[in-house]
Coordinates of C-alpha atoms and ligand atoms in Angstrom, one line a residue:
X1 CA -116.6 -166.9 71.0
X2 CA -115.4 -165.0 67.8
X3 CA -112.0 -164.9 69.6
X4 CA -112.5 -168.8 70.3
X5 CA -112.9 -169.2 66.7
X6 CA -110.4 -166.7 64.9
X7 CA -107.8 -166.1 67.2
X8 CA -106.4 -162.8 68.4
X9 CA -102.2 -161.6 66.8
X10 CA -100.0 -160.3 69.3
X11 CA -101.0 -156.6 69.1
X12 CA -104.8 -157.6 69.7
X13 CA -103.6 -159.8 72.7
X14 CA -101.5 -157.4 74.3
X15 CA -104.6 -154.4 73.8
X16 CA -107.4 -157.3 75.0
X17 CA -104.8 -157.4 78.2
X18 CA -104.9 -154.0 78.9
X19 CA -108.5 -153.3 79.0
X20 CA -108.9 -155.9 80.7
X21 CA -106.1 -154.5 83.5
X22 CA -107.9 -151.2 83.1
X23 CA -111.1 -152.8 84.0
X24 CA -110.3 -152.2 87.6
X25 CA -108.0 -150.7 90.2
X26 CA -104.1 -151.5 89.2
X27 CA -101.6 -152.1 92.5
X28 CA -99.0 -150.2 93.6
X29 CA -96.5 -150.9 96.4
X30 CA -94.2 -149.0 98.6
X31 CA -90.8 -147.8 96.8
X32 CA -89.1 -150.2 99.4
X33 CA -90.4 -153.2 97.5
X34 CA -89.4 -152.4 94.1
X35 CA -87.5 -155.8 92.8
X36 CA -89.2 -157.5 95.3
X37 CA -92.9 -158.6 93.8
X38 CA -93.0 -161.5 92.4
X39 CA -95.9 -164.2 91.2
X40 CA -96.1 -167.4 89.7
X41 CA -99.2 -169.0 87.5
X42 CA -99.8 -171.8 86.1
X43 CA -101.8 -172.6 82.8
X44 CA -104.0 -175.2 84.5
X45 CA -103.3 -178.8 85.6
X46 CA -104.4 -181.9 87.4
X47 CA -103.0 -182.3 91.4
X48 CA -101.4 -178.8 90.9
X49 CA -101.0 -177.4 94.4
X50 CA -97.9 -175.7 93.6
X51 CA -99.2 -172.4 94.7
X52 CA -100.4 -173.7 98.2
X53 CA -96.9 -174.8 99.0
X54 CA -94.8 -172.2 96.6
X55 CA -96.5 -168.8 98.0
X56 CA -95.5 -169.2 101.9
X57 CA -92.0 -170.8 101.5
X58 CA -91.6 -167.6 99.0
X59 CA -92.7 -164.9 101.3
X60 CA -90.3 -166.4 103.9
X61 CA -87.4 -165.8 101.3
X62 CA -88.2 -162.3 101.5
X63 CA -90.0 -161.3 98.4
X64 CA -93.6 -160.3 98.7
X65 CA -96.2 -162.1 96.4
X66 CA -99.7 -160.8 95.7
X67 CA -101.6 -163.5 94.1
X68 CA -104.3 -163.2 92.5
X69 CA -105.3 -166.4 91.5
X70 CA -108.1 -169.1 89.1
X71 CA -110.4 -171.0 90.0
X72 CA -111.2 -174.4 88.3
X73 CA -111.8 -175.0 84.8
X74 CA -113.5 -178.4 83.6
X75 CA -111.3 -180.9 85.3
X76 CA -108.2 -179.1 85.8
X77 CA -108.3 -177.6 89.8
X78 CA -108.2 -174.1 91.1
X79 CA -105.8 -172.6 93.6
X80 CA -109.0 -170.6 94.8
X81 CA -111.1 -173.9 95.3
X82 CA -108.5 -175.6 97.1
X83 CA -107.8 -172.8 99.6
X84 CA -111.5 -172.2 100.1
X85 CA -111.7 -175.9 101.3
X86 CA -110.5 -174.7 104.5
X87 CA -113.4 -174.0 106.5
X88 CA -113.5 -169.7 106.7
X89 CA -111.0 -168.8 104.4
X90 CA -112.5 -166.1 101.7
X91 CA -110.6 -165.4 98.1
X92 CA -112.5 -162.4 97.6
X93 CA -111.1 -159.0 98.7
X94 CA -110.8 -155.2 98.3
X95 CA -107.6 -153.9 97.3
X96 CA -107.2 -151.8 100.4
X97 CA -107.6 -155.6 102.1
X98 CA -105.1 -157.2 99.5
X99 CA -102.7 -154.9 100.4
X100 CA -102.9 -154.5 104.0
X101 CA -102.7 -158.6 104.3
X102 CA -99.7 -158.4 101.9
X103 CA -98.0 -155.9 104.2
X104 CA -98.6 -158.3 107.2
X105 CA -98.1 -161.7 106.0
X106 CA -95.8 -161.2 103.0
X107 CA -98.5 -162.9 100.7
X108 CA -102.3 -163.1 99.8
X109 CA -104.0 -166.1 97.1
X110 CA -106.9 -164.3 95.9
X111 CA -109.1 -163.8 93.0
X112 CA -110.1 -161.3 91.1
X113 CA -113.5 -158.7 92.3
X114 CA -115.4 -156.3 90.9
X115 CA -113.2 -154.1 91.8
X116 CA -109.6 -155.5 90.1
X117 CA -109.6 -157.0 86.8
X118 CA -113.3 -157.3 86.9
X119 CA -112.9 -158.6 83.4
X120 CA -111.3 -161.0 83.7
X121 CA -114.0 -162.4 86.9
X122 CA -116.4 -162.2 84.2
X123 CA -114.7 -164.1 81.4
X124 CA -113.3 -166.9 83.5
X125 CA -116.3 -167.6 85.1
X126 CA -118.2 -168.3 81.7
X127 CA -114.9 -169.9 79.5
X128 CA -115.5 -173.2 80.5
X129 CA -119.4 -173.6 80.3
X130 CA -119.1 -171.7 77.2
X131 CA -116.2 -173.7 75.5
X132 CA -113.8 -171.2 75.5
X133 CA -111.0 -172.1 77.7
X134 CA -108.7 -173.0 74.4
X135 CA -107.7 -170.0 73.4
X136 CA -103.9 -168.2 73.4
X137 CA -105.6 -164.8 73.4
X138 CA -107.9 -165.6 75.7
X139 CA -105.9 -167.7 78.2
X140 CA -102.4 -164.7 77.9
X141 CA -105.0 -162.0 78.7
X142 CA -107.0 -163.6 81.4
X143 CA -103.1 -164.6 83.0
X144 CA -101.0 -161.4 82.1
X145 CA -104.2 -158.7 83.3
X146 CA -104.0 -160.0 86.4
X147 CA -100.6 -160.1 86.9
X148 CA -100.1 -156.7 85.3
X149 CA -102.8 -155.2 87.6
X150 CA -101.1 -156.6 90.9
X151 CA -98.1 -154.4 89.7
X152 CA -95.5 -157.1 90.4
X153 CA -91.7 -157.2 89.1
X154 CA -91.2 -160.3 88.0
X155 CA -93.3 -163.8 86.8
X156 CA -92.7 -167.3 86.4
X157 CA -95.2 -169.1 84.1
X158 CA -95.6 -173.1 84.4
X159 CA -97.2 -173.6 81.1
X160 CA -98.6 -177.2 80.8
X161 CA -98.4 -179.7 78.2
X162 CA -99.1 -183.3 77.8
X163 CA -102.1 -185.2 78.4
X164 CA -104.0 -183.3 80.5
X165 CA -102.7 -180.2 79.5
X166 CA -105.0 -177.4 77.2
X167 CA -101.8 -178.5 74.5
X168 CA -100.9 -182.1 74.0
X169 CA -97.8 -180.7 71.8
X170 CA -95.1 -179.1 72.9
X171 CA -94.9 -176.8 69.8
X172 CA -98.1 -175.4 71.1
X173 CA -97.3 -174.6 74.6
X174 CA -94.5 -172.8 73.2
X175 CA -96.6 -171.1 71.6
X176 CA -98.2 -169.8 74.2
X177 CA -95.8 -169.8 76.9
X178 CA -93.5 -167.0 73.9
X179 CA -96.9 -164.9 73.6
X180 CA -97.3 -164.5 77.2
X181 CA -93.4 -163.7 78.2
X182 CA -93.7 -161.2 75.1
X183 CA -97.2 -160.0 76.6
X184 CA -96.4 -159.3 80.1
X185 CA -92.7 -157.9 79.0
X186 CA -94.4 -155.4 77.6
X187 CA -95.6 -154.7 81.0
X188 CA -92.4 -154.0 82.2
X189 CA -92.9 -158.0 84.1
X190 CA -89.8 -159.7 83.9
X191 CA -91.2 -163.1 83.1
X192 CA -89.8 -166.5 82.2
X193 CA -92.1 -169.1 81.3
X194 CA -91.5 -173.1 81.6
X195 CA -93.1 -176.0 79.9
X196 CA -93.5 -178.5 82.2
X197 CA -95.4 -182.2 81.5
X198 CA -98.5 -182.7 82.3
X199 CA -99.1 -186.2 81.6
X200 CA -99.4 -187.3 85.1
X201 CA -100.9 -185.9 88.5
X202 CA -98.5 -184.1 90.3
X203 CA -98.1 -185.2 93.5
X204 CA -100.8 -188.1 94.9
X205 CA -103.7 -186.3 95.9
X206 CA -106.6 -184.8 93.3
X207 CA -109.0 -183.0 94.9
X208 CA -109.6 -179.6 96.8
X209 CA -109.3 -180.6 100.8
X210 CA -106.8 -183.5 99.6
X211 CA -104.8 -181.5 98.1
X212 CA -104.4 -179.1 100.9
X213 CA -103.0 -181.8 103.5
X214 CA -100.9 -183.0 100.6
X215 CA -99.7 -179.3 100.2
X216 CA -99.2 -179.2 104.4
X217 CA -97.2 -182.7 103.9
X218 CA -94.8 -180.8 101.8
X219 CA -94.4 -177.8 104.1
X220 CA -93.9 -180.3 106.8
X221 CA -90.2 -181.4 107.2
X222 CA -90.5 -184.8 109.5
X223 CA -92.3 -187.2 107.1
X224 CA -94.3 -189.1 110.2
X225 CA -94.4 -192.0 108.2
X226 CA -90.8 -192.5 107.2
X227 CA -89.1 -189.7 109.3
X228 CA -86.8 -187.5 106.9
X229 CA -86.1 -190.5 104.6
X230 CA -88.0 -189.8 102.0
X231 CA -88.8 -193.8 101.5
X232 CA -92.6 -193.5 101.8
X233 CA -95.0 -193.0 99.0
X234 CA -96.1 -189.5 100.3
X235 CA -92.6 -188.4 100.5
X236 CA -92.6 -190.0 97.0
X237 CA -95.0 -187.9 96.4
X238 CA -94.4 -184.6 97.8
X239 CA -90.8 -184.7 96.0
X240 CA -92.2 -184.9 92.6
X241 CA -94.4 -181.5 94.0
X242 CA -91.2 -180.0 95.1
X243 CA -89.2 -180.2 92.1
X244 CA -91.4 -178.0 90.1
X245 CA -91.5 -175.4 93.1
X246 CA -87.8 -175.2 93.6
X247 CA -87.4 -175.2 89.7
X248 CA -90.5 -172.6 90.1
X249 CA -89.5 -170.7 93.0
X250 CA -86.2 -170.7 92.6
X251 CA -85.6 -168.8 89.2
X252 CA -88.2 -166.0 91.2
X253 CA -85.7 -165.7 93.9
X254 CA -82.2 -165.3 91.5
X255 CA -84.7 -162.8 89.3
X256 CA -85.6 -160.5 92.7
X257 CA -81.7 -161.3 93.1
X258 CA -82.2 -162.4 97.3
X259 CA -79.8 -165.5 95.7
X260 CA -77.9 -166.0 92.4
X261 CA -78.0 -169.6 91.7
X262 CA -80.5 -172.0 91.9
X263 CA -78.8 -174.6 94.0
X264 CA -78.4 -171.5 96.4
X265 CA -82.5 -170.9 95.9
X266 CA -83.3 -174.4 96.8
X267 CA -81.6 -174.5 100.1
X268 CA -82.5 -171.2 101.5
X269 CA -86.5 -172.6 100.2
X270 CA -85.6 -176.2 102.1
X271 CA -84.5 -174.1 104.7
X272 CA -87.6 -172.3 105.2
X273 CA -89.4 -176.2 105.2
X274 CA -87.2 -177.4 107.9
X275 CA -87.5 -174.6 110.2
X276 CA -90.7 -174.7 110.2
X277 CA -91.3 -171.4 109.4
X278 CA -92.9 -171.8 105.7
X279 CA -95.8 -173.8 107.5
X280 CA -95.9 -170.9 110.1
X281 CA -96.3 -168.7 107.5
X282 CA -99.2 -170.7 105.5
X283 CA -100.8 -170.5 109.1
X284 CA -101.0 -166.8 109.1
X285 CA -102.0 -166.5 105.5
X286 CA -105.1 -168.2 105.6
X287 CA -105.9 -167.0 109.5
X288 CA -105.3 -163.4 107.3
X289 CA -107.8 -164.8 104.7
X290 CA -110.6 -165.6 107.2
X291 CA -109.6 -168.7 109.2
X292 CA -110.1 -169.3 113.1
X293 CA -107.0 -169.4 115.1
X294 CA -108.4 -172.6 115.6
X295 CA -108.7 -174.1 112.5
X296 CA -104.9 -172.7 111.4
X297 CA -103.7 -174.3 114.6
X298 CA -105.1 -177.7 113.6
X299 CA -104.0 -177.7 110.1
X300 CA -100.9 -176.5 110.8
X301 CA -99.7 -178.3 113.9
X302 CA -97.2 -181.1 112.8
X303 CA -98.5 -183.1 115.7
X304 CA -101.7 -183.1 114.8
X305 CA -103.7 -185.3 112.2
X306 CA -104.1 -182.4 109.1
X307 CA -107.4 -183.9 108.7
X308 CA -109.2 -182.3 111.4
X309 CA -110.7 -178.9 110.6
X310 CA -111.1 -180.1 106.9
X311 CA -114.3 -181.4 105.0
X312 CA -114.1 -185.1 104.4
X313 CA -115.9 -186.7 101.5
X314 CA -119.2 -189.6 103.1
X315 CA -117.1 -192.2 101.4
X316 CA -113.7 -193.9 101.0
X317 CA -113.5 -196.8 98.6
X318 CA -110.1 -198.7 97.7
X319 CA -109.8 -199.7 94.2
X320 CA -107.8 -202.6 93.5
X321 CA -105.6 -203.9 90.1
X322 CA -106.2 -206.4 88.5
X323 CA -102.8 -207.7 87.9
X324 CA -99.5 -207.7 89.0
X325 CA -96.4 -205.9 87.1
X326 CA -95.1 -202.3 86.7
X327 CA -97.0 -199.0 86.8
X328 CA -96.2 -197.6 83.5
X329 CA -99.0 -195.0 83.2
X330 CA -101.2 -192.8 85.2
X331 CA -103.0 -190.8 83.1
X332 CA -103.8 -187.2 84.5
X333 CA -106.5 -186.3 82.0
X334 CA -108.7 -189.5 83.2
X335 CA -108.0 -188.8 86.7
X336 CA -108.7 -185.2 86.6
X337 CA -112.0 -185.8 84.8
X338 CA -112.9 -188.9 87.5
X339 CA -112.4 -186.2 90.7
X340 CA -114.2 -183.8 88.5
X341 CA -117.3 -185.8 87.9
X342 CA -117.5 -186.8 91.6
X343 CA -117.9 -182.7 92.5
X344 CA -114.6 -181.6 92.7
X345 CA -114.9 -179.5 90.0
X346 CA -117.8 -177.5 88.3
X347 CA -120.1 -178.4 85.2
X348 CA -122.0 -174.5 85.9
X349 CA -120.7 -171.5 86.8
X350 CA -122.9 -171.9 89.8
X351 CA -122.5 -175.3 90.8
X352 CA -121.4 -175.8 94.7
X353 CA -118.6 -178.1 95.2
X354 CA -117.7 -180.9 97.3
X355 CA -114.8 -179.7 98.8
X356 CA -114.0 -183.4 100.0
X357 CA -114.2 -185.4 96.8
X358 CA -111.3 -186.7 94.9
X359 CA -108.6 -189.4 94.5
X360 CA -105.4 -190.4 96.5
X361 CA -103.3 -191.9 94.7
X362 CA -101.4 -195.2 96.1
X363 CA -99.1 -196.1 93.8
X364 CA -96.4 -194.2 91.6
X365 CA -95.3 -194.6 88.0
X366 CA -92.7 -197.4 88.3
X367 CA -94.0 -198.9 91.3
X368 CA -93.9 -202.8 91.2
X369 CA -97.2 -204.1 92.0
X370 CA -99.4 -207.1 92.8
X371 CA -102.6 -208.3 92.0
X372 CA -105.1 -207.1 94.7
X373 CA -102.9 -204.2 95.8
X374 CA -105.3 -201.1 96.2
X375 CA -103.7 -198.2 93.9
X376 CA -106.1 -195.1 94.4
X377 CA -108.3 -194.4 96.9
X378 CA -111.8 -192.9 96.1
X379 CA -113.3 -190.2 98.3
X380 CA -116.9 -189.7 97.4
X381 CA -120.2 -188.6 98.4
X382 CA -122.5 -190.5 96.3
X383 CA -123.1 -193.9 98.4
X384 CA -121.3 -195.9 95.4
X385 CA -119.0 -194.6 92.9
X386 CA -120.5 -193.6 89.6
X387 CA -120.2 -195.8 86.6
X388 CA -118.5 -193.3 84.5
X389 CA -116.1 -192.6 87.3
X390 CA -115.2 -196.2 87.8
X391 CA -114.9 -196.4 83.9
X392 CA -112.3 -193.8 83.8
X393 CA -110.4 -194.9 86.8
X394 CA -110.1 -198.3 85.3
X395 CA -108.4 -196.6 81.8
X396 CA -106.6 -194.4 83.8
X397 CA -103.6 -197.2 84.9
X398 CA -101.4 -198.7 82.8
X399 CA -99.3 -201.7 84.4
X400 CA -97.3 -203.7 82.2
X401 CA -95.2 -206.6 82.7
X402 CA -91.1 -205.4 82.3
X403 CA -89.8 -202.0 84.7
X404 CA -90.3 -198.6 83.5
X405 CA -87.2 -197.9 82.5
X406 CA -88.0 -194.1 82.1
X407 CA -88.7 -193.4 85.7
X408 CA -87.0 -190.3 86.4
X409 CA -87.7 -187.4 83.0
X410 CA -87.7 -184.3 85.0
X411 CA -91.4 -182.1 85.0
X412 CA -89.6 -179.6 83.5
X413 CA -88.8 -179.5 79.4
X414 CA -88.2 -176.3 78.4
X415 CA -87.3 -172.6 80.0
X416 CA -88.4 -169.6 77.9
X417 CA -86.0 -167.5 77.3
X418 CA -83.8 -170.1 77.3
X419 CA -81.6 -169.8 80.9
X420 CA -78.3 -172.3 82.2
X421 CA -79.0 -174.9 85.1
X422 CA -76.9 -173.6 87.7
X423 CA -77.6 -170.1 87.7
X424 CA -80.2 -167.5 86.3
X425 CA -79.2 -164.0 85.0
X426 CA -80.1 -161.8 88.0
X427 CA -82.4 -158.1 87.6
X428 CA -78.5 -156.4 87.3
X429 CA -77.6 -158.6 84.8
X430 CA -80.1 -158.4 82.4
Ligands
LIG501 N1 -105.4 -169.4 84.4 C1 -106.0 -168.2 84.2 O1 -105.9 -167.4 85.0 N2 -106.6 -168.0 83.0 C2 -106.7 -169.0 82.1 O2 -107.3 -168.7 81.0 C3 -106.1 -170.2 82.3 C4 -105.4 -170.4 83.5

C-alpha cells in the first residue's frame, strides 16, 4: 500500500524485482537454447487472448517459450483463467514439470507456485482486492520477476493504453513500458515494449471459454463460415487478434534471429496457421497441461464444433440496438466490467468463476447497422441479465448516423526503443 501511494524510483524497482525473482527457484535451460527463449506479456486488457494463439504458433517457429503467466485483475482477463476453462488443464507446476513440458512441447502457460516467484503469487493475488493494481513499481516487478526467473533471452511487452487500459494516456504507458525495458535489460532480457490501444475489445469474444474457441478460430486456417475469405465477422475478428500477434510475434522471431524481417516473420507464423500445425501444437500443450486426449481432440479438430468439451454459460440472450447507423464506439472498459460482473472475473481472491460467462460480440466498429439488428450476445448464468450489466452494455455502443471514417488506426502506436517497419535489428546486430 505504501508503494501504492508513494511510488517506487528505478533503483527500488529494479531491487523490489529481484527479491522477488530470488523468492523462488530461477530457470536455466540447456546451452543449445541460448538465443532461443523468448516470452511475451501483456499489461492487462479486455478480449486479450493473444497468448492462447501467440505461444503455439511461436513454438512452431522454433524458439521455446516458458510462460509464466496472470490471472485476472478486476475486469481485465487472465491467460491462466482462460486456459483453465478447458476442462483438466492445470496452471500450476513444479519447475522440474515446467521444464520437462517445455522440452516436449516447445512451450508451457503457467503461473507462478510456491516454489518460483512465490512473491509475486502472493502480491498478485491480493492487488486487486486491495486496490493496488496501479502501480509502475508494482506492475514492472510483478511482470519483469517472472520473466527474469524463467531465464529467457528476449521479451516483448504489449503495454495497454486507452480506455480500458490501467493508463488512459499515452505519456503514462510510456512510462511504464521505458521502466520495464530498462528493468528487465538489466536482466540481461533483450526486451522491446509496444503501446498498443486498448480502447476496444480485441477480437469479438470476452470471456474465459469464449475466448478460447475464438483463440482456436484464429489457429484455424479455413474460416467455415466464409472459407479463406476473410468476409465474415469472425474472420473480422480474428484479423484484428492477429495483427497484434504478428506485430507481437514477429519482432520475437527477428530478435531470436530464426528471420530478419517482419514481413518474413509473418509468413513463416501464417505458415504455421495454414498447416495446421500451430493448432497441433495448442493440442499437445494443453494435453501436456492436464487435458484428455479426448478433450484436445474435440477442441482441436477443425471438423468439429469447438464448443464441445467446453463449459457453456445456462443462458444466451441477444441484445438488440436501438437504431440504425454506424458503429462508432465499442467501449472495452464497459464491456470488460459487464463480462466481469456476470462471473467472468473475480471480486475476491477466492471467488470461483464461471468459466462460461461473457459477451460475443456481433458487430464491429464501422459496421452499418439497423434497428433491431442484435449486436452482442450475452452468455449468462443468472436466469436474466443483471440490471447493472444491461446498464453498461447499453453505454457501451456508440452508433451514430455518418461512416466512421477512422476505421482502420493500427493497435499498435508506439515501439520502445524505437525500431523501423520492415525489419528489426537482430541479436548480432545489436
Ligand atoms: N501482469 C502481471 O503479471 N502483473 C501485473 O501487475 C499486471 C499485469
Amino acid at each position: 500500500m505504501a508503494i501504492r501511494w508513494k511510488g517506487l524510483n528505478r533503483q527500488e524497482t529494479a531491487c523490489l524485482t529481484e527479491a522477488m525473482v530470488k523468492s523462488g527457484e530461477v530457470l536455466t535451460w540447456p546451452e543449445s537454447w541460448k538465443g532461443k527463449m523468448v516470452d511475451k506479456h501483456s499489461s492487462g486488457g479486455v478480449g486479450d487472448k493473444i497468448s492462447l494463439v501467440l505461444v503455439p504458433i511461436l513454438a512452431c517457429c522454433g524458439v521455446k517459450i516458458p510462460m509464466v503467466s496472470g490471472r485476472g485483475l478486476g475486469y481485465t482477463g487472465g491467460t491462466l483463467d482462460k486456459l483453465e476453462s478447458i476442462p483438466g488443464v492445470k496452471v500450476s507446476f513444479d519447475t522440474k514439470d515446467l521444464k520437462e513440458t517445455v522440452g516436449k512441447v516447445g512451450c508451457c502457460v503457467v503461473g507462478p507456485t510456491d516454489s518460483f516467484v512465490p512473491a509475486d503469487k502472493l502480491l498478485y493475488g491480493i492487488r486487486d482486492v486491495t486496490d493496488t493494481v496501479k502501480s509502475n513499481g508494482l506492475i514492472a516487478s510483478s511482470i519483469v520477476s517472472k520473466k527474469a526467473a524463467e531465464g529467457v533471452d528476449f521479451l516483448i511487452l504489449d503495454v495497454k493504453c486507452g480506455k480500458a487500459a490501467l493508463y488512459k494516456d499515452q505519456g503514462e504507458a510510456e512510462e511504464l513500458a521505458r521502466l520495464m525495458v530498462d528493468i528487465s535489460n538489466g536482466f540481461n532480457i533483450d526486451t522491446t515494449a509496444l503501446i498498443t490501444r486498448m480502447d476496444h475489445p480485441i477480437g469479438l469474444a470476452i470471456g474465459n471459454s469464449l475466448e478460447i474457441v475464438e483463440a482456436l478460430r484464429c489457429l484455424r486456417w479455413n474460416c467455415p463460415v466464409c472459407g479463406d475469405l476473410n468476409t465474415c465477422i469472425q474472420c473480422r475478428g480474428c484479423k484484428d487478434i492477429k495483427e497484434l500477434m504478428y506485430e507481437l510475434g514477429g519482432r520475437l522471431l527477428c530478435k531470436a534471429g530464426v528471420t530478419k524481417t517482419m514481413k518474413e516473420s509473418r509468413g513463416m507464423m501464417e505458415g504455421t496457421i495454414r498447416s495446421g500445425e500451430a493448432m497441433e501444437r495448442f493440442r499437445k500443450l494443453i494435453v501436456a497441461q492436464g487435458a484428455t486426449e479426448d478433450t484436445a481432440k474435440r477442441l482441436c479438430d477443425p471438423s468439429t464444433d469447438f464448443w464441445m468439451g467446453l463449459p457453456k454459460a445456462k443462458q444466451i440472450t441477444d441484445l438488440q440496438l436501438q437504431q440504425e447507423g454506424y458503429v462508432h464506439d465499442i467501449d472495452a472498459q464497459k464491456c470488460g466490467k459487464a463480462s466481469w460482473k456476470l462471473g467472468a472475473g473475480r471480486t475476491k481472491t477466492d471467488d470461483i468463476l464461471q468459466f462460461g460467462v461473457g459477451l460475443e460480440l456481433q458487430v464491429c466498429l464501422g459496421d452499418k447497422i439497423r434497428k433491431g439488428d442484435v449486436w452482442v450476445k450475452v452468455h449468462h448464468d443468472s436466469d436474466t441479465i443483471p440490471a447493472e450489466v444491461l446498464s453498461l452494455l447499453e453505454k457501451a455502443i456508440v452508433v451514430k448516423d455518418q461512416e466512421l471514417t477512422t476505421l482502420h488506426r493500427s493497435r499498435v502506436i508506439k515501439v520502445i526503443p524505437p525500431d523501423s517497419s520492415n525489419t528489426c535489428a537482430t541479436r548480432s546486430s545489436l
